[in-house]
mmCIF file of C-alpha atoms in Angstrom:
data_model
loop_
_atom_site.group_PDB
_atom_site.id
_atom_site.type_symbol
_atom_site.label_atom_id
_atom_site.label_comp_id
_atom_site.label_asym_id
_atom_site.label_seq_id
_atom_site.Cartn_x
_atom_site.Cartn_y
_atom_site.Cartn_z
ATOM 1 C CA UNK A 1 0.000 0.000 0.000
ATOM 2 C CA UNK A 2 1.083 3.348 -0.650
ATOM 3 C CA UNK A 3 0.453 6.575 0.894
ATOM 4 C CA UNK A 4 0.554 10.284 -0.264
ATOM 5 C CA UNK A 5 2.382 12.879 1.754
ATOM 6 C CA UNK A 6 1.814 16.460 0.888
ATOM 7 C CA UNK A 7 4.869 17.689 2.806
ATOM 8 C CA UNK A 8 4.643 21.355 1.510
ATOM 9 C CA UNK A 9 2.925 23.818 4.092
ATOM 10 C CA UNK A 10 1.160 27.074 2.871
ATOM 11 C CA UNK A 11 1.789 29.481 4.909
ATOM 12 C CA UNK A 12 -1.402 31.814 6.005
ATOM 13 C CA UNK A 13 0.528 35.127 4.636
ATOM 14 C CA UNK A 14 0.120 33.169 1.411
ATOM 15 C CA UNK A 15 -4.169 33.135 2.123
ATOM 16 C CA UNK A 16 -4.186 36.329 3.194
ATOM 17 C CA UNK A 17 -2.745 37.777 0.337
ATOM 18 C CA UNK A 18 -5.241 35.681 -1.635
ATOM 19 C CA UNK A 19 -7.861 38.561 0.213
ATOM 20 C CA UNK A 20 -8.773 41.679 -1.862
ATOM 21 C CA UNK A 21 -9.138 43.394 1.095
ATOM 22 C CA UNK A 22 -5.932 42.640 3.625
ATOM 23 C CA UNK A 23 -4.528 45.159 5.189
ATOM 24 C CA UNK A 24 -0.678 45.766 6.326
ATOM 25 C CA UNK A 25 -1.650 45.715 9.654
ATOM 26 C CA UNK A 26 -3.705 41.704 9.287
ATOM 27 C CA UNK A 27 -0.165 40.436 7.759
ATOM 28 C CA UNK A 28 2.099 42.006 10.565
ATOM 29 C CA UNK A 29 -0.282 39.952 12.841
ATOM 30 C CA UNK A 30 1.443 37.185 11.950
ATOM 31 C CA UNK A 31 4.013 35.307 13.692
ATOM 32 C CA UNK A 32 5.783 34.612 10.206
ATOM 33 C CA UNK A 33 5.716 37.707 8.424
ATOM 34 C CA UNK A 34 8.846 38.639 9.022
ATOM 35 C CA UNK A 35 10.795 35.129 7.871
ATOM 36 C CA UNK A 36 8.744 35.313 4.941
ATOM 37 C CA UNK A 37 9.908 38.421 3.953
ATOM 38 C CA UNK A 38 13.599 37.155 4.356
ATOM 39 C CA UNK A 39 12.626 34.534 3.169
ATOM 40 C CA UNK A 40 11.857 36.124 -0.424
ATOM 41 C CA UNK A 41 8.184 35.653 -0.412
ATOM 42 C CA UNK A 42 7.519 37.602 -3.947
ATOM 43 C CA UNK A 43 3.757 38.311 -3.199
ATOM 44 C CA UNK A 44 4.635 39.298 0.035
ATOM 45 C CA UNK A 45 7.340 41.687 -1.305
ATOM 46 C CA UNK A 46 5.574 43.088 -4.006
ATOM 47 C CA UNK A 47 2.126 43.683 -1.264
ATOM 48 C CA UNK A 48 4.748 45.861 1.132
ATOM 49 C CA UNK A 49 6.503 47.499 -1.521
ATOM 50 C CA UNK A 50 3.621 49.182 -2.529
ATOM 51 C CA UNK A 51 3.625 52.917 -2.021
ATOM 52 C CA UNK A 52 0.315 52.914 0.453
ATOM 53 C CA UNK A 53 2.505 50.227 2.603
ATOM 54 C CA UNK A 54 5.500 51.978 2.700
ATOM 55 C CA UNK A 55 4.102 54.635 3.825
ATOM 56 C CA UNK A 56 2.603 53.081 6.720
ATOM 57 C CA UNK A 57 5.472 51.091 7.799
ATOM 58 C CA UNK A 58 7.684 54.696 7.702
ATOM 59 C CA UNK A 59 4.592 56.339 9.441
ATOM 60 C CA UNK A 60 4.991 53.270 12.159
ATOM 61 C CA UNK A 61 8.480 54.162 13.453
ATOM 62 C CA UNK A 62 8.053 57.610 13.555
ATOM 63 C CA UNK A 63 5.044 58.063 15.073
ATOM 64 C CA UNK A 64 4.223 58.138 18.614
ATOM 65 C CA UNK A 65 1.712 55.164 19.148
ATOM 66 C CA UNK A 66 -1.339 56.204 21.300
ATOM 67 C CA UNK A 67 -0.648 56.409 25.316
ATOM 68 C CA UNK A 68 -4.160 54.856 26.006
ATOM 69 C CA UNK A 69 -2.797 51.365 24.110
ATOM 70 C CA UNK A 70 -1.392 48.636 26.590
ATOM 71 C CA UNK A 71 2.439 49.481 27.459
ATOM 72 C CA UNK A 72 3.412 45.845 26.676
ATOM 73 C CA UNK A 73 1.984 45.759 23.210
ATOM 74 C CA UNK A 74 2.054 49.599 22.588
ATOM 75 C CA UNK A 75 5.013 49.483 20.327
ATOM 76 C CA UNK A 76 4.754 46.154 18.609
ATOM 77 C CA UNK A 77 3.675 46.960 15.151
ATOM 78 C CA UNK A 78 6.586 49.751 15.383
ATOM 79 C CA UNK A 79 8.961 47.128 16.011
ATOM 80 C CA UNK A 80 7.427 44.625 13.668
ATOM 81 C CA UNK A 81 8.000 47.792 10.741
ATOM 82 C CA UNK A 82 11.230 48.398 11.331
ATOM 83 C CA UNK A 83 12.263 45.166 11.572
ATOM 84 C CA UNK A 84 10.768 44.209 8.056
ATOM 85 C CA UNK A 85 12.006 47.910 6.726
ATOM 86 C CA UNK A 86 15.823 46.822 7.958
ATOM 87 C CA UNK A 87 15.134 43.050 6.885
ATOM 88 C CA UNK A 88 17.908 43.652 3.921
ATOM 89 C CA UNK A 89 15.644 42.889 0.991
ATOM 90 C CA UNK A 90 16.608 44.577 -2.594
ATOM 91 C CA UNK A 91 13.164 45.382 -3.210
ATOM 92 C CA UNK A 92 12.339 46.936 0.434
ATOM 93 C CA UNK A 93 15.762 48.636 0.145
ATOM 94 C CA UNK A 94 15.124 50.031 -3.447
ATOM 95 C CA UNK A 95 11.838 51.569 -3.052
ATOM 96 C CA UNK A 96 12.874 53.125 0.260
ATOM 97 C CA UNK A 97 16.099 54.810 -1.075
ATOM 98 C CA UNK A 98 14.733 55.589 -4.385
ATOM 99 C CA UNK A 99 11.765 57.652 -2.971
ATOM 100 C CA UNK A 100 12.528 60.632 -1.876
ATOM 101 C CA UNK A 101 9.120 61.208 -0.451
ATOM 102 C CA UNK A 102 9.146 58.325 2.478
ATOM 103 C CA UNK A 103 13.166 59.846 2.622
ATOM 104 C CA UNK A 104 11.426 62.635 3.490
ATOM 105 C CA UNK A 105 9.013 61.123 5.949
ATOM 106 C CA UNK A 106 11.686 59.448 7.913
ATOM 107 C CA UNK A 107 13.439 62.743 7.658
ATOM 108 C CA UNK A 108 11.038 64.522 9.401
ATOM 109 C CA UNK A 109 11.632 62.718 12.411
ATOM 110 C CA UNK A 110 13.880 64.843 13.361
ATOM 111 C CA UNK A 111 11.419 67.917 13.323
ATOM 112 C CA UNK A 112 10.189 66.499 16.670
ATOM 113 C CA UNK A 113 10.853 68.834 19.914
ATOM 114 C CA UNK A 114 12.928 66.750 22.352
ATOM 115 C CA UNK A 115 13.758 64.481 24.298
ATOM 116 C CA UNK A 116 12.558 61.901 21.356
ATOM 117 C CA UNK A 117 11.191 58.417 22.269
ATOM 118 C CA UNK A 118 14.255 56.256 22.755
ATOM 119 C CA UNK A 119 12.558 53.297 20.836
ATOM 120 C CA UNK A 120 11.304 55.071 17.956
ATOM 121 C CA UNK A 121 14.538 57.148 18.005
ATOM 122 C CA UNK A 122 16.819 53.554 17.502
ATOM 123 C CA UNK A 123 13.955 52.077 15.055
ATOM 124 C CA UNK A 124 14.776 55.627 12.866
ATOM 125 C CA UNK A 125 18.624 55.333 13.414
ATOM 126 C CA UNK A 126 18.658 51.603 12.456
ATOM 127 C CA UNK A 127 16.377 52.593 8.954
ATOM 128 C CA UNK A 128 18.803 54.656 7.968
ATOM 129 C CA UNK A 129 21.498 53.300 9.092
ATOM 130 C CA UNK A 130 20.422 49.831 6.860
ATOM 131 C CA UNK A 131 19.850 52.375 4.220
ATOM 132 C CA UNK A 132 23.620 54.255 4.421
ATOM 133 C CA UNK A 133 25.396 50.521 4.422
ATOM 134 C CA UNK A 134 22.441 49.100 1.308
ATOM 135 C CA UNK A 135 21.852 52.397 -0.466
ATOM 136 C CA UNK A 136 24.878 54.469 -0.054
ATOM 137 C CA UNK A 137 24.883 56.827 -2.396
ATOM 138 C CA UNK A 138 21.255 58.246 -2.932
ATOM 139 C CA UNK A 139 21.130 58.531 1.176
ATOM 140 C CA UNK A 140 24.196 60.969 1.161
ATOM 141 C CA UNK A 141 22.957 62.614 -1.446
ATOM 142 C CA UNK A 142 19.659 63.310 0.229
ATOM 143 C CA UNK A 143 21.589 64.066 3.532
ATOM 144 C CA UNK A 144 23.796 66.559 2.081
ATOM 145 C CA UNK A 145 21.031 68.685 0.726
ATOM 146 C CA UNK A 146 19.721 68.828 3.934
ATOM 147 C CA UNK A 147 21.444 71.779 5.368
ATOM 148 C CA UNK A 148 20.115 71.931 8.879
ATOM 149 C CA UNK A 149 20.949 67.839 8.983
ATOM 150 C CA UNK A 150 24.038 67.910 11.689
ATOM 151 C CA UNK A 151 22.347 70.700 13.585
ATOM 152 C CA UNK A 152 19.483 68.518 14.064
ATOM 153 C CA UNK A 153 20.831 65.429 14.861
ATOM 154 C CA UNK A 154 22.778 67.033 17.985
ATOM 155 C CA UNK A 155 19.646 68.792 18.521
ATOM 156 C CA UNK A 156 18.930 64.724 19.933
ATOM 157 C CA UNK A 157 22.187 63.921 21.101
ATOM 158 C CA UNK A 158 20.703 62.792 24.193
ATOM 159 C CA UNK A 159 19.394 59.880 22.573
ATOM 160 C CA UNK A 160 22.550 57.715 21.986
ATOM 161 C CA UNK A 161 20.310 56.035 18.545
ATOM 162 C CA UNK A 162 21.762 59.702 17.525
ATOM 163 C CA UNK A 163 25.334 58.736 18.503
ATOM 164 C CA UNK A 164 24.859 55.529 16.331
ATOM 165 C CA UNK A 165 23.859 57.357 13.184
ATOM 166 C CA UNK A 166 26.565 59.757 13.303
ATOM 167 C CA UNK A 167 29.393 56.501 13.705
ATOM 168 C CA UNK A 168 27.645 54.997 10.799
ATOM 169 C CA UNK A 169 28.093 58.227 8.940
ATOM 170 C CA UNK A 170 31.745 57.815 9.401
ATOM 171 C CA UNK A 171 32.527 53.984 9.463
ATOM 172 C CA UNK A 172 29.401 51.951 6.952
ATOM 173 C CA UNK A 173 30.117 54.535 3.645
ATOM 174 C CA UNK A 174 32.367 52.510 0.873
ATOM 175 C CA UNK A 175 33.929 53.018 -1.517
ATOM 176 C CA UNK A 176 36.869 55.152 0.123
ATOM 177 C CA UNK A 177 36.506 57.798 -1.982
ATOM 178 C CA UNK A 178 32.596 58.499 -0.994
ATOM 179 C CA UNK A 179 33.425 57.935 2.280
ATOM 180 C CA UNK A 180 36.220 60.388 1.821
ATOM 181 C CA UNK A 181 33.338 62.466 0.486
ATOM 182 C CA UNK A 182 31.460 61.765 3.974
ATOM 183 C CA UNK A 183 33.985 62.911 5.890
ATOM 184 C CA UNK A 184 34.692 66.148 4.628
ATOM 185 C CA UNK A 185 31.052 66.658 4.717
ATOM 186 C CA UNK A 186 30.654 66.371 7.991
ATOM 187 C CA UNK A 187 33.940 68.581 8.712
ATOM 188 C CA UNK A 188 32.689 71.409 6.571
ATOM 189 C CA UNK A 189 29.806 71.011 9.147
ATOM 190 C CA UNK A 190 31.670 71.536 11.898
ATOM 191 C CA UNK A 191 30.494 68.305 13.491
ATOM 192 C CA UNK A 192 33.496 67.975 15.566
ATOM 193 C CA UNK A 193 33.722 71.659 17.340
ATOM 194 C CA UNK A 194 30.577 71.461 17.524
ATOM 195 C CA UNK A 195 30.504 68.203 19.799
ATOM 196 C CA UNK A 196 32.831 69.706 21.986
ATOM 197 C CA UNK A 197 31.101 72.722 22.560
ATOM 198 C CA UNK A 198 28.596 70.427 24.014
ATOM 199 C CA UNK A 199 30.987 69.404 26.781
ATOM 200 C CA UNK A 200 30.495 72.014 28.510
ATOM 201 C CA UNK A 201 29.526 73.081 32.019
ATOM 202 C CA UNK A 202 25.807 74.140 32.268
ATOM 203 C CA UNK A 203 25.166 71.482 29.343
ATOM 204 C CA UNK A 204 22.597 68.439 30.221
ATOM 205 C CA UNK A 205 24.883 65.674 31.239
ATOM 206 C CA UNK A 206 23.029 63.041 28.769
ATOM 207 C CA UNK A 207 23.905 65.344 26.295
ATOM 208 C CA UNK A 208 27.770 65.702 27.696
ATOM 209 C CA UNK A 209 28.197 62.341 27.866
ATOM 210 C CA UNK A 210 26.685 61.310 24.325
ATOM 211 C CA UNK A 211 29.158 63.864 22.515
ATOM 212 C CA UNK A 212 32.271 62.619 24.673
ATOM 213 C CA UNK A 213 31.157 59.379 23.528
ATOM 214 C CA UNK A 214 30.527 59.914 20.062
ATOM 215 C CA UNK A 215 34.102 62.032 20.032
ATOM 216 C CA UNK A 216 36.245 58.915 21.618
ATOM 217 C CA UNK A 217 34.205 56.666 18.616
ATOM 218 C CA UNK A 218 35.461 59.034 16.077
ATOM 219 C CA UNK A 219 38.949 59.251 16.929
ATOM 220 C CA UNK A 220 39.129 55.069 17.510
ATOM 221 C CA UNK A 221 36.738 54.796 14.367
ATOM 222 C CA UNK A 222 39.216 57.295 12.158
ATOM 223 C CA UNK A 223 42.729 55.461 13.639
ATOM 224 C CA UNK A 224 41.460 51.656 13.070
ATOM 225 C CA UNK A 225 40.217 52.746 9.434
ATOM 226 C CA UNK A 226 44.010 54.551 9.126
ATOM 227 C CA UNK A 227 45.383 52.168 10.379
ATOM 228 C CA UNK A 228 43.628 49.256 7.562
ATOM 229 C CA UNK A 229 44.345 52.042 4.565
ATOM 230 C CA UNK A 230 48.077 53.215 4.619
ATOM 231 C CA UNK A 231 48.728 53.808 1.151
ATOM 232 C CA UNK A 232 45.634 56.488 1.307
ATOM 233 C CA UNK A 233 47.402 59.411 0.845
ATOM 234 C CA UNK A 234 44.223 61.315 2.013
ATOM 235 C CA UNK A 235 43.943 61.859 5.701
ATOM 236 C CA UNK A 236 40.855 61.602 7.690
ATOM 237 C CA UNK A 237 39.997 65.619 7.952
ATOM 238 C CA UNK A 238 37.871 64.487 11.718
ATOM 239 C CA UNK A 239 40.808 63.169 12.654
ATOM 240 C CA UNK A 240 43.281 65.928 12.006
ATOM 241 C CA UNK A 241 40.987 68.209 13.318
ATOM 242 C CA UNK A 242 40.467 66.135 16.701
ATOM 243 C CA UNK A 243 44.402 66.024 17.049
ATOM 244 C CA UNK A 244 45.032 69.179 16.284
ATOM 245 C CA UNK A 245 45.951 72.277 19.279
ATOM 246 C CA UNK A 246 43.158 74.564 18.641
ATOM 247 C CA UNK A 247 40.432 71.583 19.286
ATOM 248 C CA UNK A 248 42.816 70.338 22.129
ATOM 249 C CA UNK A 249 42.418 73.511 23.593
ATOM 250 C CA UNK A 250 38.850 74.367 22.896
ATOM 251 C CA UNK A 251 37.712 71.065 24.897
ATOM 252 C CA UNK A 252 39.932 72.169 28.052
ATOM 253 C CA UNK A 253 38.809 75.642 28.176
ATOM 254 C CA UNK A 254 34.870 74.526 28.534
ATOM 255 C CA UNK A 255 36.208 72.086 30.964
ATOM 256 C CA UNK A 256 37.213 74.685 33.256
ATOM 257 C CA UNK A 257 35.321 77.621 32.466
ATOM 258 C CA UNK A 258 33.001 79.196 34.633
ATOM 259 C CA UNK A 259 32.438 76.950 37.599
ATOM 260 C CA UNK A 260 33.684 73.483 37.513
ATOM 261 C CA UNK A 261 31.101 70.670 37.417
ATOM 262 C CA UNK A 262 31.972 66.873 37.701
ATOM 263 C CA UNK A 263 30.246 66.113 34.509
ATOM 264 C CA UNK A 264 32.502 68.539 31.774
ATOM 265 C CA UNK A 265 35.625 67.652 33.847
ATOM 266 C CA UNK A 266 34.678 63.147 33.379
ATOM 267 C CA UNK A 267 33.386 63.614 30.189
ATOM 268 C CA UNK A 268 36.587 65.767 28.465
ATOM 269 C CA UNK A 269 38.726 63.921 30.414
ATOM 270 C CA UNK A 270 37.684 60.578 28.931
ATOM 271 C CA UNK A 271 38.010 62.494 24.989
ATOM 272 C CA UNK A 272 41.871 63.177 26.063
ATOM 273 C CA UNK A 273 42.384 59.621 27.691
ATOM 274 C CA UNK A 274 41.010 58.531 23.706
ATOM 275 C CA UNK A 275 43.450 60.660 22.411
ATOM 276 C CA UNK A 276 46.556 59.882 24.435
ATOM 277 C CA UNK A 277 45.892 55.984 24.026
ATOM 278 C CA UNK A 278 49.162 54.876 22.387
ATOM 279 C CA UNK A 279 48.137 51.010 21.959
ATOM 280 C CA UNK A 280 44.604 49.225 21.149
ATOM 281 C CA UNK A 281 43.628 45.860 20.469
ATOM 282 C CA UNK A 282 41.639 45.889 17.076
ATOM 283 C CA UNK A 283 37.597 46.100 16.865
ATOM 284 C CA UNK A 284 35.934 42.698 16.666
ATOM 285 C CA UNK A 285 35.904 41.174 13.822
ATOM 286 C CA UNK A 286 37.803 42.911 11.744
ATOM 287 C CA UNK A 287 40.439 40.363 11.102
ATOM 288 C CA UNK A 288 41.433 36.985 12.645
ATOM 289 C CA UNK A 289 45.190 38.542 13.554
ATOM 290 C CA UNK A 290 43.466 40.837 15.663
ATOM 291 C CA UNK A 291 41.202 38.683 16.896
ATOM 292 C CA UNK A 292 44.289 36.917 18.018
ATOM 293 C CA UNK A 293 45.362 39.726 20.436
ATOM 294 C CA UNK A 294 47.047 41.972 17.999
ATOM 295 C CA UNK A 295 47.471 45.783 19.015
ATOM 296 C CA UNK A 296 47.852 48.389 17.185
ATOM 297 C CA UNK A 297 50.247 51.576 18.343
ATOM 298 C CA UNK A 298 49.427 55.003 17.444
ATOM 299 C CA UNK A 299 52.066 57.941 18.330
ATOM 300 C CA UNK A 300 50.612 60.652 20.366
ATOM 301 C CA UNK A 301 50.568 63.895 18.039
ATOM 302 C CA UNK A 302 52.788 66.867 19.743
ATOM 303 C CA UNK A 303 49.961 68.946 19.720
ATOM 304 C CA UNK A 304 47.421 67.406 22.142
ATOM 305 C CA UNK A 305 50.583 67.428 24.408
ATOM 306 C CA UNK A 306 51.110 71.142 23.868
ATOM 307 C CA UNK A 307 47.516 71.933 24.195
ATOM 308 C CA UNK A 308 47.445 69.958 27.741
ATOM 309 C CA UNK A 309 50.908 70.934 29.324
ATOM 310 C CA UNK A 310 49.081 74.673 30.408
ATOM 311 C CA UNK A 311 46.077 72.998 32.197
ATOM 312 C CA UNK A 312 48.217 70.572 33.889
ATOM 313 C CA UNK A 313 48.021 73.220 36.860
ATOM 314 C CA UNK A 314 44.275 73.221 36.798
ATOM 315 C CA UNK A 315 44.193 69.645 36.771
ATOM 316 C CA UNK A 316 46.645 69.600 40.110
ATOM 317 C CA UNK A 317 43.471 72.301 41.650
ATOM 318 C CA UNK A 318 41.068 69.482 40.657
ATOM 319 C CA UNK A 319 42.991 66.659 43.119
ATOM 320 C CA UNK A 320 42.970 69.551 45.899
ATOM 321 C CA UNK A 321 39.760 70.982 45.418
ATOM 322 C CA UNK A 322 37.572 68.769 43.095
ATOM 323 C CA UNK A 323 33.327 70.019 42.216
ATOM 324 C CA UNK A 324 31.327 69.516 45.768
ATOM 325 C CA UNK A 325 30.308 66.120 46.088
ATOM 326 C CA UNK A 326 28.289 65.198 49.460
ATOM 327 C CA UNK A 327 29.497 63.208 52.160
ATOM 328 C CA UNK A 328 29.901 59.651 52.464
ATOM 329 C CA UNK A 329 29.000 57.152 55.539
ATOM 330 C CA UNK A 330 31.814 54.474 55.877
ATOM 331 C CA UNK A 331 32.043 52.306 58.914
ATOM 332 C CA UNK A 332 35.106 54.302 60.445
ATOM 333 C CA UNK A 333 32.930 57.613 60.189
ATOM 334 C CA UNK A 334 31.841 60.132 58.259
ATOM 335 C CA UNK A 335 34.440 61.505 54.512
ATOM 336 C CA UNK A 336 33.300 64.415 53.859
ATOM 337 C CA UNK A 337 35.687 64.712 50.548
ATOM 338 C CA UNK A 338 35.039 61.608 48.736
ATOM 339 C CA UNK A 339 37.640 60.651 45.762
ATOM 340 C CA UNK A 340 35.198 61.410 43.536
ATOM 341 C CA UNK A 341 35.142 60.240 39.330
ATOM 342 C CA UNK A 342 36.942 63.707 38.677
ATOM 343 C CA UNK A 343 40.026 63.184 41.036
ATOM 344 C CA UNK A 344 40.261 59.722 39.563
ATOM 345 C CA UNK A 345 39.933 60.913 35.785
ATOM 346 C CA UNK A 346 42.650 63.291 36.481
ATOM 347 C CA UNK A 347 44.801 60.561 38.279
ATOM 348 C CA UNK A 348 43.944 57.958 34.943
ATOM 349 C CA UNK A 349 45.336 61.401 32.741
ATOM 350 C CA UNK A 350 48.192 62.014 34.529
ATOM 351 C CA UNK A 351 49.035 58.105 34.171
ATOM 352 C CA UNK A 352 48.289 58.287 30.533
ATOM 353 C CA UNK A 353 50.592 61.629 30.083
ATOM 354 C CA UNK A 354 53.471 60.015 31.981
ATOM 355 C CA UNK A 355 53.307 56.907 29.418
ATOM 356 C CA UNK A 356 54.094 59.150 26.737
ATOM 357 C CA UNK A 357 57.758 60.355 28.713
ATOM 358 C CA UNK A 358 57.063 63.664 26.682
ATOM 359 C CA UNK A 359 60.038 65.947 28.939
ATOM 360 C CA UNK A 360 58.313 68.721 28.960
ATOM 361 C CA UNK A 361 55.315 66.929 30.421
ATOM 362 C CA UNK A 362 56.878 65.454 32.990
ATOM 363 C CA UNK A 363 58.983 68.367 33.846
ATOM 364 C CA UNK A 364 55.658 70.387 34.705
ATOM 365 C CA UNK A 365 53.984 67.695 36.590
ATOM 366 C CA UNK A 366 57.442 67.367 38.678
ATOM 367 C CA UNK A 367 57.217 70.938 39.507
ATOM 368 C CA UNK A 368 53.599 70.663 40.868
ATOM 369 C CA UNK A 369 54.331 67.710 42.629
ATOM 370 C CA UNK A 370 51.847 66.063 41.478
ATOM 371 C CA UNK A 371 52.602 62.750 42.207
ATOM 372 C CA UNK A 372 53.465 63.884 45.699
ATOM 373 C CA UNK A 373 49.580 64.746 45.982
ATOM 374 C CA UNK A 374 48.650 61.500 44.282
ATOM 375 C CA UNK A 375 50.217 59.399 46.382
ATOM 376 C CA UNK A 376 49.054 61.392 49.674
ATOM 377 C CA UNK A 377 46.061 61.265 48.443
ATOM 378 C CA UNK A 378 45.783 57.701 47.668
ATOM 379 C CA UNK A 379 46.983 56.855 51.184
ATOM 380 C CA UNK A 380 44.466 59.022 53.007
ATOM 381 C CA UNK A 381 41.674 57.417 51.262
ATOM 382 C CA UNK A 382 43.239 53.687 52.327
ATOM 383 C CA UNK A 383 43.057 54.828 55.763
#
């Protein structure tokens, strides 16, 4: 006897498409949808690729849902859109690059007052960051037109999905020479001052720390990349720009301008430490040999030295008289001076600025005795 075995399943996107009348919103309901659209399901491509569609699945990830909707399943169909919008199919990719009216829609995400939602701020940072790596060159070119682009991405800063587009700006653009392209862009643009004039005293400390952030990706972003490319005779303009004296010397006069807060002092600190790093193992990744625990060594450029040696005496008023913090209960009694992240930046700096034995450096921190101060300071805070 023999039997028959249908093994091949239908799926139900496959029925529902059969409907004259389904909706976007019936086919996210299902479990599948979005394995089926990886999965190269051509009536299921050619259904969201229509312009109606894509408009709704743009309008999903930038558009507050309704606060009267169950917090659990509030953002679900935003998450189910950008996940299919990001799901790295040609046809998705095409008609969302090639339109410059949904470009616009997602653009005007930005518009929004802040602080933005943080989850509909990283599904709009991962849509066009899919959309810089798949559809490189019509994305710039939108971008660039854009004049009050940069301006309005730091506008959100606080949202770190705003950190993440600006690194894919710099690192996901090939070839070299649009990338190239990128990066003078974004110099013209100021991106960099401007980044550092957020480190600032006064300045929201989301905000602070985001740009200090964002500036230690760039200059570990721009050295790797350097580092991968020697025979590019062009330099990385952020770079140059990061390393030079002027910027050195911008960052340390908002640290210490006006009165000193904890938050300006940690975050520029941590931008110097990033530029004073002399070895680094390799991003993940990248290649096996550095998966292997191979470092790379970058010289320190004179000029971040000569733009630090004059604040070296600030930094010595910051390990006697660091930004109020309040007292601490410890089981021996009350400190009422606790170390404090800003003594203990300065102490990481002054270990990074010995490690470069630059004599002038060392000369001046000699002078101050500031090791003297270190050490006295270390022991009173073991006792």
């Amino acid at each position: 006897m023999f039997w028959k075995f249908d093994l091949h399943t239908t799926s139900h996107i496959d029925q529902l498409l059969d409907k004259e009348d389904v909706t976007l919103r019936e086919l996210m309901e299902e479990d599948d949808v979005l394995q089926e659209c990886k999965a190269q399901n051509r009536r299921l491509l050619l259904f969201l690729s229509q312009d109606h569609c894509m408009q709704e699945l743009v309008s999903l990830i930038t558009t507050e849902p309704p606060a009267d909707l169950e917090e659990r399943s509030r953002f679900k169909f935003s998450n189910i859109a950008c996940e299919l919008l990001t799901s790295d199919v040609s046809i998705i990719n095409d008609k969302l690059g090639g339109d410059e009216s949904l470009l616009e829609m997602l653009y005007k995400f930005l518009d929004k007052d802040p602080p933005l939602n943080p989850l509909l701020a990283s599904f709009f940072s991962k849509t066009i960051g899919n959309l810089i790596a798949r559809k490189t060159e019509q994305v710039i070119a939108f971008l660039k037109k854009k004049e009050g682009f940069i301006s309005l991405v730091l506008k959100h800063i606080d949202a770190s999905a705003m950190m993440d587009l600006l690194l894919r700006l710099i690192s996901c653009v090939e070839p070299a020479t649009l990338r190239q392209e990128v990066l003078h862009w974004l110099n013209d643009e100021k991106l960099v001052q401007r980044l550092i004039e957020l480190i600032h005293t006064g300045k929201d400390e989301e905000r602070q720390s985001n740009a200090s952030q964002t500036l230690c990706d760039i200059i570990r972003l721009s050295r790797d990349q350097a580092n991968q490319m020697q025979d590019n005779v062009d330099s990385d303009p952020l770079l140059t720009v990061l390393e030079s004296q002027e910027t050195v010397t911008g960052l340390l006069k908002n640290m210490f301008e006006g009165e000193r807060s904890e938050a300006s002092i940690v975050n520029g600190t941590q931008v110097l430490l990033t530029l004073l790093e002399t070895r680094r193992s390799a991003l993940e990744g990248l290649m096996d040999l550095y998966s292997q625990g191979y470092e790379r060594s970058y010289t320190v450029s004179s000029s971040i030295l000569s733009a630090i040696e004059p604040y070296l005496k600030d930094f010595q008023q910051l390990l006697l008289d660091p930004p109020k913090k309040s007292a601490i209960l410890m089981t021996v009694g009350i400190l009422e001076q606790p170390l404090g992240n800003a003594r203990l930046h300065v102490a990481r700096l002054v270990a990074a600025l010995l490690q470069t034995s630059a004599p002038s450096i060392c000369q001046e921190l000699c002078n101050l005795d500031t090791m003297d101060l270190l050490l006295v300071g270390y022991t009173f805070h073991l006792a």
